[in-house]
Amino acid sequence: MEIKYFESYEKMSEQAAEIVANEIKAKPTKNFVLGLPTGSTPLGMYANLIEKNKSGLLDFSKVTTFNLDEYYPIKHDNSQSYYKFMFDNLFGSININHENINIPDGEAVDAGSECESYEEKIKKSGGIDLMVIGIGPNGHIGFNEPDNFLLPDTHIAVLTEETKEANKRFFDSVEQVPDKALTMGMGSILKAKKILMLVSGKSKTEIFKKFLQGEISTSNPSSFLHLHNDVTVLSDVGI
Ligand code: F6R
């Protein structure tokens, strides 16, 4: 595992975009499969990727994306959907073929079969080449929350009160935060060939310390990354 510390969020974001761009460029003729998160942390990286695309330094026309998660149920045009977030912050501003964008469907009638077909689509794409993730203050990855057990594949997750509280800042009230989400499982994430984790902000200090101790426990889903052999962590959290 490679861990790199940055003095500023801006520098960390530039480096994250550089890593993503270099991986995409290293596979120019084939379809590159990129896993993506939402949240505050990747915004700087997305801004840098848009910049690179606009200036002709990076081509997204052969990139396929799979988002980590989505609230359920939620309409695509809901201001808080991850669907809208991704179009507002990345997809709407780059030359990606929209047919190559995959986000768990918050509008699906049957959430269970949506999860199954999402997992199947990842497999059919040839697997994720690079999975970018953030980390929650409680160690969650996607909506894989600390629990007695974790699920391997894409599944329906019931949001904990802690996560609803953390996410209510984006909604008018905590009651409006959806109860569930569709999320890749830890197995879907760990099957990616490479993983890039971004850790930003003071609220991540404690969990990042715990992560660095290296103990693996379902009470800290991020700890499972220690089982993967190609993880890069970029952090602006000084500890
Ligand atoms: C986002 C996601 C979440 C976030 C995590 C950190 O798709 O699945 O696990 O990565 O909650 O969020 P921020 O970056 O807002 O601190």
GROMACS .gro file of C-alpha atoms and ligand atoms in nm:
model
  255
    1MET     CA    1   0.000   0.000   0.000
    2GLU     CA    2   0.132   0.340  -0.094
    3ILE     CA    3   0.034   0.632   0.131
    4LYS     CA    4   0.106   0.990   0.028
    5TYR     CA    5   0.050   1.297   0.241
    6PHE     CA    6  -0.030   1.641   0.094
    7GLU     CA    7  -0.021   1.979   0.264
    8SER     CA    8  -0.334   2.096   0.092
    9TYR     CA    9  -0.658   1.960  -0.048
   10GLU     CA   10  -0.572   2.127  -0.381
   11LYS     CA   11  -0.239   1.945  -0.414
   12MET     CA   12  -0.400   1.614  -0.318
   13SER     CA   13  -0.675   1.666  -0.577
   14GLU     CA   14  -0.422   1.750  -0.852
   15GLN     CA   15  -0.231   1.431  -0.776
   16ALA     CA   16  -0.551   1.223  -0.769
   17ALA     CA   17  -0.649   1.354  -1.114
   18GLU     CA   18  -0.296   1.290  -1.239
   19ILE     CA   19  -0.314   0.926  -1.126
   20VAL     CA   20  -0.656   0.875  -1.289
   21ALA     CA   21  -0.539   1.043  -1.611
   22ASN     CA   22  -0.221   0.834  -1.629
   23GLU     CA   23  -0.414   0.511  -1.580
   24ILE     CA   24  -0.662   0.605  -1.856
   25LYS     CA   25  -0.378   0.704  -2.090
   26ALA     CA   26  -0.198   0.376  -2.023
   27LYS     CA   27  -0.492   0.189  -2.183
   28PRO     CA   28  -0.571   0.412  -2.482
   29THR     CA   29  -0.711   0.158  -2.728
   30LYS     CA   30  -0.925  -0.049  -2.496
   31ASN     CA   31  -1.220   0.043  -2.282
   32PHE     CA   32  -1.093   0.173  -1.948
   33VAL     CA   33  -1.325   0.093  -1.657
   34LEU     CA   34  -1.327   0.354  -1.383
   35GLY     CA   35  -1.511   0.328  -1.050
   36LEU     CA   36  -1.617   0.660  -0.896
   37PRO     CA   37  -1.743   0.802  -0.566
   38THR     CA   38  -1.954   1.105  -0.481
   39GLY     CA   39  -1.908   1.323  -0.170
   40SER     CA   40  -1.707   1.637  -0.098
   41THR     CA   41  -1.367   1.471  -0.122
   42PRO     CA   42  -1.354   1.394  -0.498
   43LEU     CA   43  -1.479   1.739  -0.609
   44GLY     CA   44  -1.128   1.882  -0.651
   45MET     CA   45  -1.019   1.575  -0.848
   46TYR     CA   46  -1.325   1.607  -1.072
   47ALA     CA   47  -1.249   1.976  -1.138
   48ASN     CA   48  -0.893   1.879  -1.240
   49LEU     CA   49  -1.017   1.598  -1.466
   50ILE     CA   50  -1.257   1.838  -1.639
   51GLU     CA   51  -0.968   2.079  -1.689
   52LYS     CA   52  -0.750   1.808  -1.844
   53ASN     CA   53  -1.034   1.699  -2.072
   54LYS     CA   54  -1.111   2.055  -2.185
   55SER     CA   55  -0.748   2.126  -2.263
   56GLY     CA   56  -0.726   1.810  -2.475
   57LEU     CA   57  -0.489   1.629  -2.237
   58LEU     CA   58  -0.734   1.356  -2.147
   59ASP     CA   59  -0.990   1.169  -2.355
   60PHE     CA   60  -1.290   1.006  -2.188
   61SER     CA   61  -1.445   0.868  -2.509
   62LYS     CA   62  -1.328   0.514  -2.433
   63VAL     CA   63  -1.391   0.525  -2.060
   64THR     CA   64  -1.670   0.329  -1.892
   65THR     CA   65  -1.766   0.435  -1.541
   66PHE     CA   66  -1.936   0.258  -1.251
   67ASN     CA   67  -2.047   0.466  -0.957
   68LEU     CA   68  -2.009   0.323  -0.612
   69ASP     CA   69  -2.358   0.391  -0.484
   70GLU     CA   70  -2.690   0.577  -0.498
   71TYR     CA   71  -2.968   0.654  -0.255
   72TYR     CA   72  -3.282   0.442  -0.284
   73PRO     CA   73  -3.544   0.528  -0.375
   74ILE     CA   74  -3.456   0.859  -0.540
   75LYS     CA   75  -3.541   1.025  -0.870
   76HIS     CA   76  -3.251   1.102  -1.104
   77ASP     CA   77  -3.348   1.470  -1.106
   78ASN     CA   78  -3.367   1.498  -0.726
   79SER     CA   79  -3.112   1.766  -0.632
   80GLN     CA   80  -2.949   1.516  -0.389
   81SER     CA   81  -2.931   1.213  -0.616
   82TYR     CA   82  -2.583   1.085  -0.690
   83TYR     CA   83  -2.698   1.070  -1.052
   84LYS     CA   84  -2.742   1.448  -1.056
   85PHE     CA   85  -2.423   1.499  -0.856
   86MET     CA   86  -2.220   1.310  -1.115
   87PHE     CA   87  -2.365   1.496  -1.413
   88ASP     CA   88  -2.325   1.833  -1.239
   89ASN     CA   89  -1.969   1.771  -1.124
   90LEU     CA   90  -1.816   1.554  -1.394
   91PHE     CA   91  -2.017   1.381  -1.666
   92GLY     CA   92  -2.187   1.698  -1.794
   93SER     CA   93  -1.847   1.857  -1.861
   94ILE     CA   94  -1.637   1.580  -2.022
   95ASN     CA   95  -1.649   1.392  -2.353
   96ILE     CA   96  -1.772   1.065  -2.203
   97ASN     CA   97  -2.019   0.859  -2.405
   98HIS     CA   98  -2.331   0.866  -2.186
   99GLU     CA   99  -2.402   0.502  -2.274
  100ASN     CA  100  -2.084   0.414  -2.087
  101ILE     CA  101  -2.198   0.573  -1.760
  102ASN     CA  102  -2.330   0.333  -1.496
  103ILE     CA  103  -2.488   0.445  -1.169
  104PRO     CA  104  -2.705   0.218  -0.951
  105ASP     CA  105  -3.059   0.317  -1.047
  106GLY     CA  106  -3.239   0.492  -0.764
  107GLU     CA  107  -3.557   0.479  -0.975
  108ALA     CA  108  -3.549   0.099  -1.026
  109VAL     CA  109  -3.879  -0.069  -0.944
  110ASP     CA  110  -3.706  -0.383  -0.823
  111ALA     CA  111  -3.401  -0.283  -0.620
  112GLY     CA  112  -3.286  -0.642  -0.573
  113SER     CA  113  -3.266  -0.718  -0.944
  114GLU     CA  114  -3.105  -0.377  -1.008
  115CYS     CA  115  -2.825  -0.479  -0.769
  116GLU     CA  116  -2.782  -0.816  -0.940
  117SER     CA  117  -2.770  -0.667  -1.289
  118TYR     CA  118  -2.528  -0.393  -1.172
  119GLU     CA  119  -2.285  -0.655  -1.044
  120GLU     CA  120  -2.327  -0.848  -1.369
  121LYS     CA  121  -2.257  -0.535  -1.576
  122ILE     CA  122  -1.932  -0.476  -1.385
  123LYS     CA  123  -1.829  -0.834  -1.461
  124LYS     CA  124  -1.922  -0.804  -1.830
  125SER     CA  125  -1.721  -0.482  -1.862
  126GLY     CA  126  -1.411  -0.687  -1.781
  127GLY     CA  127  -1.390  -0.558  -1.422
  128ILE     CA  128  -1.293  -0.224  -1.276
  129ASP     CA  129  -0.943  -0.108  -1.369
  130LEU     CA  130  -0.925   0.173  -1.116
  131MET     CA  131  -1.169   0.225  -0.830
  132VAL     CA  132  -1.160   0.568  -0.665
  133ILE     CA  133  -1.315   0.584  -0.318
  134GLY     CA  134  -1.359   0.816  -0.023
  135ILE     CA  135  -1.395   0.712   0.341
  136GLY     CA  136  -1.665   0.801   0.593
  137PRO     CA  137  -1.574   0.927   0.942
  138ASN     CA  138  -1.691   0.587   1.074
  139GLY     CA  139  -1.484   0.396   0.816
  140HIS     CA  140  -1.766   0.329   0.573
  141ILE     CA  141  -1.683   0.276   0.207
  142GLY     CA  142  -1.974   0.341  -0.025
  143PHE     CA  143  -2.269   0.251   0.198
  144ASN     CA  144  -2.086  -0.045   0.353
  145GLU     CA  145  -2.136   0.062   0.712
  146PRO     CA  146  -1.961  -0.076   1.023
  147ASP     CA  147  -2.155  -0.388   1.126
  148ASN     CA  148  -2.114  -0.746   1.247
  149PHE     CA  149  -2.087  -0.854   0.887
  150LEU     CA  150  -2.030  -0.700   0.546
  151LEU     CA  151  -2.179  -0.805   0.212
  152PRO     CA  152  -1.956  -0.881  -0.086
  153ASP     CA  153  -2.171  -0.782  -0.385
  154THR     CA  154  -2.384  -0.483  -0.487
  155HIS     CA  155  -2.676  -0.477  -0.244
  156ILE     CA  156  -2.947  -0.272  -0.076
  157ALA     CA  157  -2.810  -0.104   0.236
  158VAL     CA  158  -3.018   0.042   0.517
  159LEU     CA  159  -2.867   0.374   0.623
  160THR     CA  160  -2.756   0.402   0.985
  161GLU     CA  161  -2.880   0.697   1.191
  162GLU     CA  162  -2.517   0.821   1.200
  163THR     CA  163  -2.494   0.831   0.820
  164LYS     CA  164  -2.838   0.993   0.790
  165GLU     CA  165  -2.725   1.259   1.037
  166ALA     CA  166  -2.399   1.311   0.845
  167ASN     CA  167  -2.583   1.342   0.512
  168LYS     CA  168  -2.876   1.556   0.631
  169ARG     CA  169  -2.673   1.872   0.563
  170PHE     CA  170  -2.754   1.820   0.194
  171PHE     CA  171  -3.130   1.778   0.250
  172ASP     CA  172  -3.392   2.010   0.401
  173SER     CA  173  -3.430   1.780   0.699
  174VAL     CA  174  -3.313   1.439   0.825
  175GLU     CA  175  -3.658   1.297   0.737
  176GLN     CA  176  -3.586   1.364   0.371
  177VAL     CA  177  -3.272   1.150   0.365
  178PRO     CA  178  -3.373   0.821   0.196
  179ASP     CA  179  -3.370   0.518   0.429
  180LYS     CA  180  -3.183   0.299   0.189
  181ALA     CA  181  -2.911   0.298  -0.073
  182LEU     CA  182  -2.782   0.071  -0.346
  183THR     CA  183  -2.412   0.015  -0.300
  184MET     CA  184  -2.128  -0.192  -0.436
  185GLY     CA  185  -2.024  -0.443  -0.173
  186MET     CA  186  -1.674  -0.471  -0.029
  187GLY     CA  187  -1.614  -0.760  -0.268
  188SER     CA  188  -1.714  -0.553  -0.572
  189ILE     CA  189  -1.465  -0.288  -0.456
  190LEU     CA  190  -1.183  -0.528  -0.371
  191LYS     CA  191  -1.213  -0.698  -0.712
  192ALA     CA  192  -1.093  -0.375  -0.879
  193LYS     CA  193  -0.741  -0.407  -1.021
  194LYS     CA  194  -0.628  -0.086  -0.851
  195ILE     CA  195  -0.782   0.124  -0.574
  196LEU     CA  196  -0.723   0.493  -0.507
  197MET     CA  197  -0.854   0.613  -0.171
  198LEU     CA  198  -0.879   0.985  -0.094
  199VAL     CA  199  -0.884   1.092   0.270
  200SER     CA  200  -0.960   1.457   0.335
  201GLY     CA  201  -1.063   1.678   0.624
  202LYS     CA  202  -1.019   1.688   1.002
  203SER     CA  203  -1.328   1.471   1.057
  204LYS     CA  204  -1.129   1.180   0.913
  205THR     CA  205  -0.832   1.206   1.153
  206GLU     CA  206  -0.943   0.938   1.400
  207ILE     CA  207  -1.057   0.686   1.140
  208PHE     CA  208  -0.743   0.742   0.935
  209LYS     CA  209  -0.527   0.667   1.243
  210LYS     CA  210  -0.729   0.349   1.297
  211PHE     CA  211  -0.694   0.257   0.930
  212LEU     CA  212  -0.317   0.298   0.945
  213GLN     CA  213  -0.295   0.056   1.239
  214GLY     CA  214  -0.379  -0.213   0.986
  215GLU     CA  215  -0.622  -0.427   1.187
  216ILE     CA  216  -0.901  -0.576   0.978
  217SER     CA  217  -1.250  -0.564   1.122
  218THR     CA  218  -1.607  -0.530   0.994
  219SER     CA  219  -1.638  -0.248   1.250
  220ASN     CA  220  -1.416  -0.050   1.010
  221PRO     CA  221  -1.502  -0.146   0.649
  222SER     CA  222  -1.209   0.058   0.514
  223SER     CA  223  -0.973  -0.183   0.693
  224PHE     CA  224  -1.051  -0.447   0.427
  225LEU     CA  225  -0.838  -0.248   0.183
  226HIS     CA  226  -0.538  -0.398   0.361
  227LEU     CA  227  -0.625  -0.725   0.183
  228HIS     CA  228  -0.577  -0.569  -0.162
  229ASN     CA  229  -0.235  -0.563  -0.326
  230ASP     CA  230  -0.260  -0.238  -0.522
  231VAL     CA  231  -0.397   0.045  -0.309
  232THR     CA  232  -0.279   0.407  -0.317
  233VAL     CA  233  -0.399   0.640  -0.044
  234LEU     CA  234  -0.375   1.018  -0.086
  235SER     CA  235  -0.443   1.221   0.225
  236ASP     CA  236  -0.439   1.581   0.342
  237VAL     CA  237  -0.498   1.468   0.700
  238GLY     CA  238  -0.186   1.523   0.909
  239ILE     CA  239  -0.154   1.273   1.194
  240F6R     C1  240  -1.973   0.839  -0.187
  240F6R     C2  241  -1.965   0.742  -0.081
  240F6R     C3  242  -1.924   0.772   0.060
  240F6R     C4  243  -1.820   0.884   0.072
  240F6R     C5  244  -1.787   0.910   0.219
  240F6R     C6  245  -1.699   1.031   0.234
  240F6R     O1  246  -2.018   0.781  -0.306
  240F6R     O2  247  -1.994   0.630  -0.108
  240F6R     O3  248  -1.877   0.655   0.119
  240F6R     O4  249  -1.704   0.848   0.002
  240F6R     O5  250  -1.904   0.928   0.293
  240F6R     O6  251  -1.772   1.143   0.198
  240F6R     P1  252  -1.704   1.288   0.188
  240F6R     O7  253  -1.610   1.282   0.073
  240F6R     O8  254  -1.819   1.381   0.163
  240F6R     O9  255  -1.634   1.310   0.319
   0.00000   0.00000   0.00000
